[in-house]
mmCIF file of C-alpha atoms in Angstrom:
data_model
loop_
_atom_site.group_PDB
_atom_site.id
_atom_site.type_symbol
_atom_site.label_atom_id
_atom_site.label_comp_id
_atom_site.label_asym_id
_atom_site.label_seq_id
_atom_site.Cartn_x
_atom_site.Cartn_y
_atom_site.Cartn_z
ATOM 1 C CA UNK A 291 -0.926 18.641 -8.075
ATOM 2 C CA UNK A 292 -0.976 16.152 -5.208
ATOM 3 C CA UNK A 293 2.295 14.418 -4.425
ATOM 4 C CA UNK A 294 3.846 12.192 -1.788
ATOM 5 C CA UNK A 295 7.629 12.141 -1.969
ATOM 6 C CA UNK A 296 10.080 9.926 -0.146
ATOM 7 C CA UNK A 297 13.883 9.784 -0.263
ATOM 8 C CA UNK A 298 14.492 9.087 -3.916
ATOM 9 C CA UNK A 299 17.841 7.421 -3.314
ATOM 10 C CA UNK A 300 18.398 4.201 -1.436
ATOM 11 C CA UNK A 301 19.619 4.721 2.104
ATOM 12 C CA UNK A 302 22.717 2.789 3.160
ATOM 13 C CA UNK A 303 23.729 2.818 6.819
ATOM 14 C CA UNK A 304 25.917 0.839 9.181
ATOM 15 C CA UNK A 305 24.454 -1.571 11.685
ATOM 16 C CA UNK A 306 23.791 0.117 15.010
ATOM 17 C CA UNK A 307 23.213 3.573 13.522
ATOM 18 C CA UNK A 308 19.891 5.391 13.327
ATOM 19 C CA UNK A 309 18.121 5.405 9.969
ATOM 20 C CA UNK A 310 15.977 8.445 9.195
ATOM 21 C CA UNK A 311 13.514 8.340 6.302
ATOM 22 C CA UNK A 312 11.490 11.310 5.112
ATOM 23 C CA UNK A 313 8.020 11.635 3.652
ATOM 24 C CA UNK A 314 6.842 14.970 2.253
ATOM 25 C CA UNK A 315 3.404 15.604 0.843
ATOM 26 C CA UNK A 316 1.796 18.364 -1.185
ATOM 27 C CA UNK A 317 -1.846 19.360 -1.524
ATOM 28 C CA UNK A 318 -3.183 16.800 0.930
ATOM 29 C CA UNK A 319 -4.784 17.373 4.323
ATOM 30 C CA UNK A 320 -4.459 13.969 5.939
ATOM 31 C CA UNK A 321 -6.121 13.077 9.214
ATOM 32 C CA UNK A 322 -3.351 10.511 9.749
ATOM 33 C CA UNK A 323 -0.214 9.144 8.168
ATOM 34 C CA UNK A 324 1.034 5.572 8.196
ATOM 35 C CA UNK A 325 4.315 3.751 7.607
ATOM 36 C CA UNK A 326 4.590 0.300 6.081
ATOM 37 C CA UNK A 327 7.475 -2.072 5.478
ATOM 38 C CA UNK A 328 7.717 -4.093 2.253
ATOM 39 C CA UNK A 329 10.082 -6.966 1.587
ATOM 40 C CA UNK A 330 10.816 -8.104 -2.003
ATOM 41 C CA UNK A 331 7.935 -10.049 -3.534
ATOM 42 C CA UNK A 332 5.658 -9.475 -0.536
ATOM 43 C CA UNK A 333 2.817 -7.154 0.338
ATOM 44 C CA UNK A 334 3.382 -4.150 2.613
ATOM 45 C CA UNK A 335 3.140 -4.683 6.363
ATOM 46 C CA UNK A 336 1.769 -1.979 8.666
ATOM 47 C CA UNK A 337 4.221 -0.510 11.180
ATOM 48 C CA UNK A 338 2.917 2.730 12.711
ATOM 49 C CA UNK A 339 0.101 5.246 12.423
ATOM 50 C CA UNK A 340 0.283 8.852 13.601
ATOM 51 C CA UNK A 341 -2.660 11.231 13.697
ATOM 52 C CA UNK A 342 -2.629 14.895 12.710
ATOM 53 C CA UNK A 343 -2.864 16.035 16.340
ATOM 54 C CA UNK A 344 0.100 13.870 17.405
ATOM 55 C CA UNK A 345 3.675 15.077 17.129
ATOM 56 C CA UNK A 346 5.441 11.809 17.768
ATOM 57 C CA UNK A 347 4.728 8.079 18.092
ATOM 58 C CA UNK A 348 7.060 5.321 19.231
ATOM 59 C CA UNK A 349 7.064 1.549 19.009
ATOM 60 C CA UNK A 350 10.124 -0.332 20.197
ATOM 61 C CA UNK A 351 13.027 0.894 17.998
ATOM 62 C CA UNK A 352 10.719 2.858 15.694
ATOM 63 C CA UNK A 353 9.764 6.512 15.996
ATOM 64 C CA UNK A 354 7.562 8.603 13.729
ATOM 65 C CA UNK A 355 7.063 12.353 13.771
ATOM 66 C CA UNK A 356 4.386 14.304 11.935
ATOM 67 C CA UNK A 357 4.582 18.016 11.193
ATOM 68 C CA UNK A 358 1.403 19.218 9.471
ATOM 69 C CA UNK A 359 2.864 22.712 9.017
ATOM 70 C CA UNK A 360 5.892 21.417 7.124
ATOM 71 C CA UNK A 361 3.739 18.657 5.583
ATOM 72 C CA UNK A 362 6.364 16.142 6.523
ATOM 73 C CA UNK A 363 6.790 12.914 8.449
ATOM 74 C CA UNK A 364 10.100 11.466 9.605
ATOM 75 C CA UNK A 365 10.541 7.758 10.323
ATOM 76 C CA UNK A 366 13.443 6.687 12.534
ATOM 77 C CA UNK A 367 14.851 3.236 13.201
ATOM 78 C CA UNK A 368 17.307 3.280 16.095
ATOM 79 C CA UNK A 369 20.024 0.669 16.631
ATOM 80 C CA UNK A 370 19.428 -0.556 13.085
ATOM 81 C CA UNK A 371 20.034 -4.189 12.177
ATOM 82 C CA UNK A 372 20.590 -5.931 8.824
ATOM 83 C CA UNK A 373 17.109 -7.456 9.288
ATOM 84 C CA UNK A 374 15.680 -3.926 8.995
ATOM 85 C CA UNK A 375 16.746 -3.842 5.337
ATOM 86 C CA UNK A 376 13.572 -3.388 3.279
ATOM 87 C CA UNK A 377 11.539 -0.771 1.438
ATOM 88 C CA UNK A 378 9.607 1.589 3.686
ATOM 89 C CA UNK A 379 6.441 3.220 2.411
ATOM 90 C CA UNK A 380 4.572 6.158 3.830
ATOM 91 C CA UNK A 381 0.847 6.414 3.183
ATOM 92 C CA UNK A 382 -1.835 8.913 4.009
ATOM 93 C CA UNK A 383 -5.566 9.151 3.797
ATOM 94 C CA UNK A 384 -6.256 11.295 0.796
ATOM 95 C CA UNK A 385 -8.872 13.678 2.140
ATOM 96 C CA UNK A 386 -8.772 14.260 5.883
ATOM 97 C CA UNK A 387 -10.627 11.060 6.635
ATOM 98 C CA UNK A 388 -13.517 11.832 4.274
ATOM 99 C CA UNK A 389 -12.515 8.985 2.004
ATOM 100 C CA UNK A 390 -11.344 5.545 2.953
ATOM 101 C CA UNK A 391 -8.421 5.041 0.614
ATOM 102 C CA UNK A 392 -4.714 5.280 1.372
ATOM 103 C CA UNK A 393 -2.324 6.924 -1.049
ATOM 104 C CA UNK A 394 1.243 5.605 -0.949
ATOM 105 C CA UNK A 395 4.581 7.209 -1.607
ATOM 106 C CA UNK A 396 7.152 5.573 -3.852
ATOM 107 C CA UNK A 397 9.062 4.107 -0.921
ATOM 108 C CA UNK A 398 12.640 4.299 0.319
ATOM 109 C CA UNK A 399 14.939 1.286 0.078
ATOM 110 C CA UNK A 400 16.936 0.915 3.274
ATOM 111 C CA UNK A 401 20.064 -1.256 3.361
ATOM 112 C CA UNK A 402 21.714 -1.853 6.737
ATOM 113 C CA UNK A 403 25.284 -3.069 6.385
ATOM 114 C CA UNK A 404 26.686 -5.435 9.030
ATOM 115 C CA UNK B 300 -7.562 -16.793 10.258
ATOM 116 C CA UNK B 301 -4.301 -16.602 8.363
ATOM 117 C CA UNK B 302 -4.645 -13.107 6.933
ATOM 118 C CA UNK B 303 -5.364 -11.971 3.396
ATOM 119 C CA UNK B 304 -4.955 -14.642 0.724
ATOM 120 C CA UNK B 305 -4.434 -14.024 -2.971
ATOM 121 C CA UNK B 306 -4.512 -16.467 -5.832
ATOM 122 C CA UNK B 307 -2.682 -17.101 -8.055
ATOM 123 C CA UNK B 308 0.645 -15.765 -6.808
ATOM 124 C CA UNK B 309 2.051 -15.647 -10.306
ATOM 125 C CA UNK B 310 0.381 -15.510 -13.692
ATOM 126 C CA UNK B 311 2.045 -15.392 -17.087
ATOM 127 C CA UNK B 312 -0.235 -14.752 -20.008
ATOM 128 C CA UNK B 313 -0.124 -13.686 -23.622
ATOM 129 C CA UNK B 314 -1.297 -10.287 -24.725
ATOM 130 C CA UNK B 315 -5.003 -10.273 -25.448
ATOM 131 C CA UNK B 316 -5.929 -12.994 -22.973
ATOM 132 C CA UNK B 317 -8.186 -12.477 -19.957
ATOM 133 C CA UNK B 318 -6.972 -13.052 -16.422
ATOM 134 C CA UNK B 319 -8.744 -13.178 -13.070
ATOM 135 C CA UNK B 320 -7.298 -12.764 -9.603
ATOM 136 C CA UNK B 321 -8.983 -13.759 -6.380
ATOM 137 C CA UNK B 322 -8.648 -12.218 -2.936
ATOM 138 C CA UNK B 323 -9.887 -13.650 0.343
ATOM 139 C CA UNK B 324 -9.766 -10.932 3.011
ATOM 140 C CA UNK B 325 -9.698 -11.301 6.770
ATOM 141 C CA UNK B 326 -13.169 -12.578 7.538
ATOM 142 C CA UNK B 327 -14.322 -9.816 9.870
ATOM 143 C CA UNK B 328 -13.047 -6.979 7.649
ATOM 144 C CA UNK B 329 -15.741 -5.009 5.821
ATOM 145 C CA UNK B 330 -13.444 -3.056 3.512
ATOM 146 C CA UNK B 331 -11.474 -4.597 0.679
ATOM 147 C CA UNK B 332 -9.001 -2.787 -1.578
ATOM 148 C CA UNK B 333 -7.157 -3.502 -4.797
ATOM 149 C CA UNK B 334 -3.853 -1.807 -5.548
ATOM 150 C CA UNK B 335 -1.383 -2.174 -8.397
ATOM 151 C CA UNK B 336 2.368 -1.891 -7.921
ATOM 152 C CA UNK B 337 5.085 -1.698 -10.559
ATOM 153 C CA UNK B 338 8.801 -2.028 -9.938
ATOM 154 C CA UNK B 339 10.256 0.824 -7.926
ATOM 155 C CA UNK B 340 6.878 2.422 -7.268
ATOM 156 C CA UNK B 341 4.500 2.457 -4.350
ATOM 157 C CA UNK B 342 1.112 0.753 -4.521
ATOM 158 C CA UNK B 343 -1.425 2.657 -6.659
ATOM 159 C CA UNK B 344 -5.046 2.607 -5.587
ATOM 160 C CA UNK B 345 -7.421 0.899 -8.014
ATOM 161 C CA UNK B 346 -10.720 0.357 -6.231
ATOM 162 C CA UNK B 347 -12.360 -0.436 -2.920
ATOM 163 C CA UNK B 348 -15.420 -2.167 -1.542
ATOM 164 C CA UNK B 349 -17.367 -1.764 1.627
ATOM 165 C CA UNK B 350 -19.101 -5.092 2.036
ATOM 166 C CA UNK B 351 -20.417 -5.879 -1.474
ATOM 167 C CA UNK B 352 -20.641 -2.263 -2.643
ATOM 168 C CA UNK B 353 -17.888 -0.895 -4.857
ATOM 169 C CA UNK B 354 -17.551 2.637 -3.494
ATOM 170 C CA UNK B 355 -14.676 4.094 -5.465
ATOM 171 C CA UNK B 356 -12.757 3.368 -8.634
ATOM 172 C CA UNK B 357 -9.558 5.026 -9.763
ATOM 173 C CA UNK B 358 -9.301 6.483 -13.236
ATOM 174 C CA UNK B 359 -6.442 3.982 -13.605
ATOM 175 C CA UNK B 360 -9.113 1.300 -13.807
ATOM 176 C CA UNK B 361 -9.924 1.242 -17.509
ATOM 177 C CA UNK B 362 -12.953 -0.466 -19.025
ATOM 178 C CA UNK B 363 -10.884 -3.637 -19.371
ATOM 179 C CA UNK B 364 -10.727 -3.985 -15.585
ATOM 180 C CA UNK B 365 -13.627 -5.136 -13.469
ATOM 181 C CA UNK B 366 -13.787 -6.019 -9.806
ATOM 182 C CA UNK B 367 -16.521 -7.719 -7.841
ATOM 183 C CA UNK B 368 -17.224 -8.715 -4.286
ATOM 184 C CA UNK B 369 -20.514 -10.551 -4.723
ATOM 185 C CA UNK B 370 -21.310 -11.559 -1.168
ATOM 186 C CA UNK B 371 -19.162 -9.142 0.732
ATOM 187 C CA UNK B 372 -16.526 -11.815 1.315
ATOM 188 C CA UNK B 373 -13.968 -12.718 -1.366
ATOM 189 C CA UNK B 374 -13.297 -10.445 -4.337
ATOM 190 C CA UNK B 375 -12.174 -10.976 -7.912
ATOM 191 C CA UNK B 376 -10.294 -8.636 -10.214
ATOM 192 C CA UNK B 377 -10.580 -9.436 -13.910
ATOM 193 C CA UNK B 378 -8.482 -7.915 -16.658
ATOM 194 C CA UNK B 379 -9.781 -8.440 -20.180
ATOM 195 C CA UNK B 380 -7.659 -8.270 -23.325
ATOM 196 C CA UNK B 381 -4.446 -7.892 -21.357
ATOM 197 C CA UNK B 382 -1.729 -5.541 -22.563
ATOM 198 C CA UNK B 383 1.966 -5.545 -21.741
ATOM 199 C CA UNK B 384 1.437 -2.412 -19.657
ATOM 200 C CA UNK B 385 -0.772 -4.441 -17.323
ATOM 201 C CA UNK B 386 2.279 -6.334 -16.081
ATOM 202 C CA UNK B 387 2.502 -5.537 -12.370
ATOM 203 C CA UNK B 388 1.913 -6.867 -8.879
ATOM 204 C CA UNK B 389 -1.769 -6.731 -7.971
ATOM 205 C CA UNK B 390 -2.205 -6.325 -4.250
ATOM 206 C CA UNK B 391 -5.346 -6.905 -2.238
ATOM 207 C CA UNK B 392 -5.828 -5.488 1.239
ATOM 208 C CA UNK B 393 -8.590 -5.438 3.794
ATOM 209 C CA UNK B 394 -9.435 -3.375 6.855
ATOM 210 C CA UNK B 395 -12.129 -3.212 9.497
ATOM 211 C CA UNK B 396 -14.807 -0.578 9.047
ATOM 212 C CA UNK B 397 -14.274 1.202 12.319
ATOM 213 C CA UNK B 398 -11.309 3.348 13.183
ATOM 214 C CA UNK B 399 -8.390 4.581 11.140
ATOM 215 C CA UNK B 400 -7.829 2.701 7.955
ATOM 216 C CA UNK B 401 -4.942 0.305 8.642
ATOM 217 C CA UNK B 402 -4.555 -2.105 5.759
ATOM 218 C CA UNK B 403 -3.601 -5.757 5.948
ATOM 219 C CA UNK B 404 -2.170 -6.773 2.597
ATOM 220 C CA UNK B 405 -1.967 -10.106 0.884
ATOM 221 C CA UNK B 406 1.256 -11.313 -0.713
ATOM 222 C CA UNK B 407 0.070 -10.128 -4.118
ATOM 223 C CA UNK B 408 -0.508 -11.651 -7.535
ATOM 224 C CA UNK B 409 2.254 -10.957 -10.021
ATOM 225 C CA UNK B 410 1.089 -10.657 -13.608
ATOM 226 C CA UNK B 411 3.433 -10.900 -16.572
ATOM 227 C CA UNK B 412 1.958 -10.192 -19.989
ATOM 228 C CA UNK B 413 4.093 -11.412 -22.890
#
């Protein structure tokens, strides 16, 4: 069956440390993978997109890696701040770009302690 | 343009009643999506439109659910004969037709069925 799995437990880290979130998928062949941030009671907000032929993408304090052999993406937030506390969702196109819908993981709740 | 708008933000209804949600996407976006999200889960795909054409519907979308996008602009999602299991956040998102499918979400419409 097709699955997208993210860290099932909430992630608690100290301010200033690097947060690393994982996204593993099974039985998908995505052309790209995306990360979104969601705050309570709000819709998800797009952060980064990485394509299947890219190993790594950076944006300010954010870094995403994509390993199509391992079927895994890692999402890093360096120098984390309490304002980074939120749920982070990974999402992928369900069929190598043939369809136009995104399938989301369950999300990882990140809490950055001051 | 202020992004994707959804109305109402909150709806409380009794079981068996009909409810309708409205979504106004970003004006130049051709694609419009509906997702449903329950507590602790990621958004689940329901359906999507390209302009006025409904191109895909999830099997989650039972006969009690209907979505329209009559003129390729705003969309409505109607739930007939609501059940307690319909209680969720209903998220609308839009994206431009070209390029990778990055979604801009609205704030969502939270439905509570008593």
